[in-house]
mmCIF file of C-alpha atoms in Angstrom:
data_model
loop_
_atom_site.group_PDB
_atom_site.id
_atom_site.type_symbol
_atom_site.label_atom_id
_atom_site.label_comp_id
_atom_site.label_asym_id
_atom_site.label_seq_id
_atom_site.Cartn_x
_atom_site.Cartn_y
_atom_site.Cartn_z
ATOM 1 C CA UNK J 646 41.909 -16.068 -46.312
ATOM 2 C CA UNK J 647 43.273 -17.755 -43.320
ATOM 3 C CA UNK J 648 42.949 -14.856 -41.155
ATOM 4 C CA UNK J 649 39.370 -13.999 -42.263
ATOM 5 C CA UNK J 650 38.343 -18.214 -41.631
ATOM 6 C CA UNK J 651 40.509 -17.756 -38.173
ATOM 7 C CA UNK J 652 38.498 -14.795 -36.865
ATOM 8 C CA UNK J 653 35.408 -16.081 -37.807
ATOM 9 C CA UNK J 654 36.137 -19.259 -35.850
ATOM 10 C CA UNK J 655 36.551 -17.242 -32.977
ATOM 11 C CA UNK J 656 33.923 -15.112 -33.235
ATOM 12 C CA UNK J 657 31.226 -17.762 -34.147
ATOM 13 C CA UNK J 658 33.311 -19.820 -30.386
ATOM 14 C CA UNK J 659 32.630 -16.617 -28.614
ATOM 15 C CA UNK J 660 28.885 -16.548 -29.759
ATOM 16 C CA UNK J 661 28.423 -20.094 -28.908
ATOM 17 C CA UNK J 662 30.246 -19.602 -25.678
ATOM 18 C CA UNK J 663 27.910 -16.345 -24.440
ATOM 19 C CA UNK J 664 24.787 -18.014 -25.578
ATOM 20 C CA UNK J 665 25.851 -21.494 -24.027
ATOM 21 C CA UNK J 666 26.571 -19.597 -20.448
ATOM 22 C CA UNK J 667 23.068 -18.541 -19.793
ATOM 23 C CA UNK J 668 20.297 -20.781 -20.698
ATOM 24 C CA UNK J 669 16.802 -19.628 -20.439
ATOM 25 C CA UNK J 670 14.820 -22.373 -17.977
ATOM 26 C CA UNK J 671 10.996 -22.095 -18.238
ATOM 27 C CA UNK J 672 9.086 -22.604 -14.464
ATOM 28 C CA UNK J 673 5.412 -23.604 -14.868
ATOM 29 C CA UNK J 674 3.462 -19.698 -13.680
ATOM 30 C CA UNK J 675 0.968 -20.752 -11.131
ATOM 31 C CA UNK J 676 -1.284 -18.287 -11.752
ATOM 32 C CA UNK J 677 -2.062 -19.479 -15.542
ATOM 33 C CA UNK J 678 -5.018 -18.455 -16.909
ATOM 34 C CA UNK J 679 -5.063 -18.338 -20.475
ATOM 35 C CA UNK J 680 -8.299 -16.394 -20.432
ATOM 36 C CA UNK J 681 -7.055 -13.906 -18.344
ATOM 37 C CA UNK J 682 -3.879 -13.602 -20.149
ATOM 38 C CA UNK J 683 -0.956 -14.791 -17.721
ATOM 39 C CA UNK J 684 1.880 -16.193 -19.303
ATOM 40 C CA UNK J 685 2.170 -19.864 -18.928
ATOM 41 C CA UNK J 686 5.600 -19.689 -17.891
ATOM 42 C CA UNK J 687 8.307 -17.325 -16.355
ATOM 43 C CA UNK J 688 11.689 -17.335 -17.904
ATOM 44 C CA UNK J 689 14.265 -17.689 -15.720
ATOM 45 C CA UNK J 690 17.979 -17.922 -16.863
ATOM 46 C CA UNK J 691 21.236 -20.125 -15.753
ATOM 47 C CA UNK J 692 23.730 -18.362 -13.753
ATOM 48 C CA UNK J 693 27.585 -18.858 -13.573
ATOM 49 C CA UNK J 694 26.544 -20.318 -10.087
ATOM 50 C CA UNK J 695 24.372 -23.664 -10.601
ATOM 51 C CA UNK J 696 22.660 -22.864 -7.185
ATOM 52 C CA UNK J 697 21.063 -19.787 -8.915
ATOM 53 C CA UNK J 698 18.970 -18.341 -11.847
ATOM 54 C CA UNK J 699 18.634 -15.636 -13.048
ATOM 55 C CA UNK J 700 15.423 -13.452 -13.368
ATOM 56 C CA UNK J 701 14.844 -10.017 -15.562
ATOM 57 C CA UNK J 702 11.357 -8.427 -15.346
ATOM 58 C CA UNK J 703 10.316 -7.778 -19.109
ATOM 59 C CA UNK J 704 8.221 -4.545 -17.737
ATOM 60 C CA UNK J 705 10.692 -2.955 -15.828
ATOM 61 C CA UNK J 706 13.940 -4.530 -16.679
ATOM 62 C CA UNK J 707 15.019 -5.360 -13.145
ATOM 63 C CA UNK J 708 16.883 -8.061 -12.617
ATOM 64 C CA UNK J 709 18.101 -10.427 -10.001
ATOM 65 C CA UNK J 710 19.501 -13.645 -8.832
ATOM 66 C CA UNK J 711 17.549 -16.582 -6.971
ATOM 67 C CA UNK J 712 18.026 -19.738 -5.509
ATOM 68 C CA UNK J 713 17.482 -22.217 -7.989
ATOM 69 C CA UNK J 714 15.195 -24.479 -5.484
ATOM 70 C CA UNK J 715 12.913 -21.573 -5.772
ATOM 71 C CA UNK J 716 11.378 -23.370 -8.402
ATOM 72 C CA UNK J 717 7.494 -22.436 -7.521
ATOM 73 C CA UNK J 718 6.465 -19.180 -9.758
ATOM 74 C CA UNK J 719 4.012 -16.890 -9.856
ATOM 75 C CA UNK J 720 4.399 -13.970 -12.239
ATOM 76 C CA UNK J 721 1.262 -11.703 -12.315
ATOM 77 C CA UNK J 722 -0.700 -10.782 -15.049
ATOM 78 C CA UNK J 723 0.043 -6.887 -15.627
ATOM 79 C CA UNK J 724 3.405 -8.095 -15.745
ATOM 80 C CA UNK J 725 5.273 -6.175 -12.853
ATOM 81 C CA UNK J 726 7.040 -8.937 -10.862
ATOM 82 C CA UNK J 727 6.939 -12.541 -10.034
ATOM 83 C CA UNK J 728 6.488 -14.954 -6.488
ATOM 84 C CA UNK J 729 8.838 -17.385 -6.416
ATOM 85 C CA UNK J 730 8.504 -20.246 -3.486
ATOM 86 C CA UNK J 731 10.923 -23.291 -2.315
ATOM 87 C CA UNK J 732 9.759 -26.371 -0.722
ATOM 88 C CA UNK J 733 9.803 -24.865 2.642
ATOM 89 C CA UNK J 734 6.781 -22.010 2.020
ATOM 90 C CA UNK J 735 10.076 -19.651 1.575
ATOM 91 C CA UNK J 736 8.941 -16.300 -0.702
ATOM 92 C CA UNK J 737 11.033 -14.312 -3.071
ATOM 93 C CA UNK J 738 9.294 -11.493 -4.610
ATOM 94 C CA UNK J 739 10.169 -8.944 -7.021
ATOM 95 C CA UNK J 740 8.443 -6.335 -8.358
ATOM 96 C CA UNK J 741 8.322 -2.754 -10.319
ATOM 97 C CA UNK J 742 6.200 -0.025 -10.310
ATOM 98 C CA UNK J 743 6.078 3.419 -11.723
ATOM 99 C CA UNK J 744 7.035 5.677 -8.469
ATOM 100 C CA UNK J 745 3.760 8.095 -7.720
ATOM 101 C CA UNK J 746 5.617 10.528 -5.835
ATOM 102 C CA UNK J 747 6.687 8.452 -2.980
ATOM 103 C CA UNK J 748 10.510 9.669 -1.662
ATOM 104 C CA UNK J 749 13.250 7.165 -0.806
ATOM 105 C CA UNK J 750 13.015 8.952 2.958
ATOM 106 C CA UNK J 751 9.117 8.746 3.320
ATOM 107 C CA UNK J 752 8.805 4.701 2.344
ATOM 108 C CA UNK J 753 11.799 4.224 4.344
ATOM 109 C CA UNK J 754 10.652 5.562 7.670
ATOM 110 C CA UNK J 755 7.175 4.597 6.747
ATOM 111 C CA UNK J 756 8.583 0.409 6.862
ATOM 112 C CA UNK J 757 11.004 0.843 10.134
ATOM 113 C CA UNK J 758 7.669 2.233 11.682
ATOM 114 C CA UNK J 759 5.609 -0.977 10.071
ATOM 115 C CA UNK J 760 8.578 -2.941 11.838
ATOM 116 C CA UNK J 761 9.771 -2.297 14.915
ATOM 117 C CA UNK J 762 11.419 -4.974 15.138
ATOM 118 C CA UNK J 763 13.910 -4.208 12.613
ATOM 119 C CA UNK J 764 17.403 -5.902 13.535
ATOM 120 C CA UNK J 765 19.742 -4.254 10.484
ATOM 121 C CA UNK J 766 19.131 -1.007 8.106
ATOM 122 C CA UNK J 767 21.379 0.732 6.100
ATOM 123 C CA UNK J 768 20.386 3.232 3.158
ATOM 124 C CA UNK J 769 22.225 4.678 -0.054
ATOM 125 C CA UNK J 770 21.304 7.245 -2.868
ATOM 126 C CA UNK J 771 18.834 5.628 -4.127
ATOM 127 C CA UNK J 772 17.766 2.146 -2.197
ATOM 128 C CA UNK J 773 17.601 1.075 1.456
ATOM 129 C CA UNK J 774 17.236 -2.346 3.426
ATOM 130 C CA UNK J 775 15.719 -3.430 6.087
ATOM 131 C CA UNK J 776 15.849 -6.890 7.612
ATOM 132 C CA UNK J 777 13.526 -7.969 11.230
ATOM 133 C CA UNK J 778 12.485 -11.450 12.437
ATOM 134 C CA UNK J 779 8.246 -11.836 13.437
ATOM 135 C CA UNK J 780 6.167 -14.629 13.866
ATOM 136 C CA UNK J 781 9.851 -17.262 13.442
ATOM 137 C CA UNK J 782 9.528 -15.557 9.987
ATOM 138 C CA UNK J 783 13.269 -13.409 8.931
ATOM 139 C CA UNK J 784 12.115 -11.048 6.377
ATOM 140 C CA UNK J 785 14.789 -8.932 4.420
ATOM 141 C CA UNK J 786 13.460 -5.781 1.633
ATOM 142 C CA UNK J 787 15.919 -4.044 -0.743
ATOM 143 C CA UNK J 788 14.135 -1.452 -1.921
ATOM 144 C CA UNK J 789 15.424 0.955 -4.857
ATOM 145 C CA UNK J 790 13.273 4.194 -5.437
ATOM 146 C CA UNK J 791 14.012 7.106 -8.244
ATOM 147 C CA UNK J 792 11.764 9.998 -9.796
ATOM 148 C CA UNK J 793 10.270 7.666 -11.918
ATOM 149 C CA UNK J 794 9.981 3.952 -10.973
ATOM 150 C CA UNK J 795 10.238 1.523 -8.170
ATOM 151 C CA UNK J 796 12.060 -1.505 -7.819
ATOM 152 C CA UNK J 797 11.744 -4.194 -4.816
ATOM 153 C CA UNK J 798 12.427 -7.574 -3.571
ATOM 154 C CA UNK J 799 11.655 -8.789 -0.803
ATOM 155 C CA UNK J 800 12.505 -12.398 1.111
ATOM 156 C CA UNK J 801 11.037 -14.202 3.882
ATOM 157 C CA UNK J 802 11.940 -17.410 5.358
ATOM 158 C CA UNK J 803 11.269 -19.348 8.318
ATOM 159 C CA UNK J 804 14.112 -18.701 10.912
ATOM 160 C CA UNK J 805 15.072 -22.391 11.184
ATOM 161 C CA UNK J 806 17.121 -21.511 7.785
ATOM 162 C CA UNK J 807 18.533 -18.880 9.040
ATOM 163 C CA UNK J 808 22.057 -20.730 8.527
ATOM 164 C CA UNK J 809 21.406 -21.611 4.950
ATOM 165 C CA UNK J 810 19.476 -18.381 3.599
ATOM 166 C CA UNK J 811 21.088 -15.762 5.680
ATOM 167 C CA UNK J 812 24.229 -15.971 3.736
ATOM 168 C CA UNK J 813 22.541 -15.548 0.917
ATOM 169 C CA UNK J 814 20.836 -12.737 1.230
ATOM 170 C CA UNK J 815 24.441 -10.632 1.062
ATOM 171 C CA UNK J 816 25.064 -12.567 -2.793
ATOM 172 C CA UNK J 817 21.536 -12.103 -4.012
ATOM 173 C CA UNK J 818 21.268 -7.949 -3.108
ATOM 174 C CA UNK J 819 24.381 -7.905 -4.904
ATOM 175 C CA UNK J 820 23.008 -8.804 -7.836
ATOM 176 C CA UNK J 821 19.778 -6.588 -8.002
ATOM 177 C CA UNK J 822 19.735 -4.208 -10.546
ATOM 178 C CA UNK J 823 17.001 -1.910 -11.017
ATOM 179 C CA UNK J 824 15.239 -1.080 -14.540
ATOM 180 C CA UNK J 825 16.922 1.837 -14.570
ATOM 181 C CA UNK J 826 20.450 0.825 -13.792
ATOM 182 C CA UNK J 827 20.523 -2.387 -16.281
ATOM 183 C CA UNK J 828 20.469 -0.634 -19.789
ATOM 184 C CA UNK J 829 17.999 -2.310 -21.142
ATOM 185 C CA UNK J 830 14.821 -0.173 -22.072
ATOM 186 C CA UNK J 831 11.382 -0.572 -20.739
ATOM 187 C CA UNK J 832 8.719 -1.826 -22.452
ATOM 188 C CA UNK J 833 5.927 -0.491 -21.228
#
């Protein structure tokens, strides 16, 4: 009996202790529109990291870090990504699509062409970056690409933060997942 009361203390201290670890935070969407169906607010989760949350697209099960001052959200109303601003007219976008035949290689070129200003690329299996300064704007894009879906986020700044949100750039890609790499199924 006092094994079966021990384990079930630890069991119901390791529930308590996963759920406790990643609180779900609710940012006001600025696009509400109840008539037009938006959600009211995007759900946004605690991170390890109090300087971050955590965001995972219901439609497409991506799923990324941001800074938590990004605070500002707008999630759209088919449900494929979500804006997020800071107090400095900073964006952070995600979104997801279903892929309509476009190639890794093809949207690739097609944005160093877009940019030629580009300042750092590099390119895997399945996702590229691309990172170029215009207009005192830095602009970074991970994109991730497969047979089936899309996945990208992209994040623009003006370049007097360059210091701040150039480091983290490097620990927010490394948390992107795409739908298809999380585990968690799609919804629609």
């Amino acid at each position: 009996m006092k094994k079966i009361l021990l384990l079930l203390s630890m069991l119901m201290f390791i529930f308590t202790a996963t759920v406790s670890a990643a609180s779900a935070v609710f940012l006001k969407n600025q696009w509400y529109e109840p008539s037009e169906g938006t959600a009211e607010y995007v759900r946004v989760f605690t991170t390890d990291n109090p300087d971050y949350y955590r965001y995972i697209n219901d439609r497409f099960t991506f799923a990324i870090n941001l800074p938590a001052n990004f605070n500002q959200a707008f999630e759209s109303t088919n449900g494929d990504g979500c804006v997020f601003k800071d107090e400095y007219g900073s964006s952070f976008t995600v979104s997801g699509g279903h892929n309509m035949g476009m190639t890794l290689a093809d949207e690739y070129d097609m944005d160093i062409q877009n940019h030629p200003s580009v300042t750092y690329k590099a390119k895997g299996d399945d996702w590229y970056v691309i990172s170029y300064l215009e207009n005192d704007r830095i602009y970074y894009k991970k994109c991730f690409i497969n047979g089936e879906y899309w996945n990208t986020w992209y994040f623009d700044y003006p370049s007097w933060l360059a210091d701040s949100y150039n480091n983290k750039c490097a620990v927010i890609e490394s948390t992107f997942t795409p739908g298809w790499k999380s585990g968690r199924a799609f919804y629609w």
